[in-house]
Amino acid sequence: MTAIRLQESALQAERAVLNHKLPSGEPYLLEIKQGQTLRIVDLEGNQAVDVIFYNAQDPAEHYSATDTMLSQGGIYLTTGTVLMSSEARPMLTIVADTCGRHDTLGGACAAESNTVRYALQKKFMHSCRDNYLIALQHADIGLGKRDLVPNVNFFMNVPVTPDGGLKFEDGVSGPGKYVELHAEMDILMLVSNCPQLNNPCNAYNPTPAQFLIWD
């Protein structure tokens, strides 16, 4: 397990070089330069923001959930967590966090998981996997289905049960809560502002998220 470590940020929104509001259920692809700081804001509370990080210079190197958890000796992400790559290199460091718990075990929703978790007729509902593929197709940068790897679910609460199972619980975030990450390398960030309507993580109501970047 990982202790919740809350930390406010001193950065001011008016000084950000990027301030983007992403509508509910939408994909997003963004480049973050080494040394920049990224803030993701849960505008209305308990909205899962599903993210995969890639090395912008060599996208074959990507976020590794296993290396990240092994490195910190815990399963949840919070202030002080270093997000590690598939090459065991630091990608980003969480430098501020007013939510305190983020998931990297639950994965991104897909047609297959909608069917298994909920019902057969849920298969064709919009999902994070669809969002990822739409964003990559529009970007046309040589990434595709085979490049989708285990992700981070910011603001999502997925406790591990005593017998080793996962529970998709009500979120522990709230309106205006944020997480802030310092880029340790040039990063390509693939986002799905989760469109999921079937579990309580977002109170069955997808809402917008905000992204800010500072030099």
PDB file of C-alpha atoms in Angstrom, residues 21-24 41-48 155 173-177 193 201-203 205-210:
ATOM      1  CA  LYS A  21     -10.303  22.227 -20.607  1.00  0.00           C
ATOM      2  CA  LEU A  22     -11.079  18.751 -21.939  1.00  0.00           C
ATOM      3  CA  PRO A  23     -14.800  17.911 -22.278  1.00  0.00           C
ATOM      4  CA  SER A  24     -16.194  14.813 -20.607  1.00  0.00           C
ATOM      5  CA  VAL A  41      -7.525  19.097 -12.448  1.00  0.00           C
ATOM      6  CA  ASP A  42     -10.642  17.119 -11.542  1.00  0.00           C
ATOM      7  CA  LEU A  43     -13.028  20.013 -12.151  1.00  0.00           C
ATOM      8  CA  GLU A  44     -16.272  18.564 -10.800  1.00  0.00           C
ATOM      9  CA  GLY A  45     -14.992  15.661  -8.701  1.00  0.00           C
ATOM     10  CA  ASN A  46     -14.447  11.898  -9.063  1.00  0.00           C
ATOM     11  CA  GLN A  47     -13.739  11.982 -12.794  1.00  0.00           C
ATOM     12  CA  ALA A  48     -11.270   9.279 -13.834  1.00  0.00           C
ATOM     13  CA  PHE A 155      -8.515  10.389  -9.365  1.00  0.00           C
ATOM     14  CA  SER A 173     -11.488  13.086  -5.134  1.00  0.00           C
ATOM     15  CA  GLY A 174     -13.656  16.220  -5.243  1.00  0.00           C
ATOM     16  CA  PRO A 175     -14.272  19.388  -7.284  1.00  0.00           C
ATOM     17  CA  GLY A 176     -11.027  21.230  -7.983  1.00  0.00           C
ATOM     18  CA  LYS A 177      -8.699  18.505  -6.699  1.00  0.00           C
ATOM     19  CA  ASN A 193     -11.189  11.615 -20.028  1.00  0.00           C
ATOM     20  CA  CYS A 201     -15.951   5.993  -9.864  1.00  0.00           C
ATOM     21  CA  ASN A 202     -17.473   9.122 -11.460  1.00  0.00           C
ATOM     22  CA  ALA A 203     -20.999   8.790 -10.002  1.00  0.00           C
ATOM     23  CA  ASN A 205     -21.630  10.993 -14.809  1.00  0.00           C
ATOM     24  CA  PRO A 206     -18.474  11.823 -16.838  1.00  0.00           C
ATOM     25  CA  THR A 207     -17.331  15.442 -16.351  1.00  0.00           C
ATOM     26  CA  PRO A 208     -14.624  17.753 -17.809  1.00  0.00           C
ATOM     27  CA  ALA A 209     -10.963  17.858 -16.759  1.00  0.00           C
ATOM     28  CA  GLN A 210      -8.392  20.638 -17.011  1.00  0.00           C
TER      29      GLN A 210
END
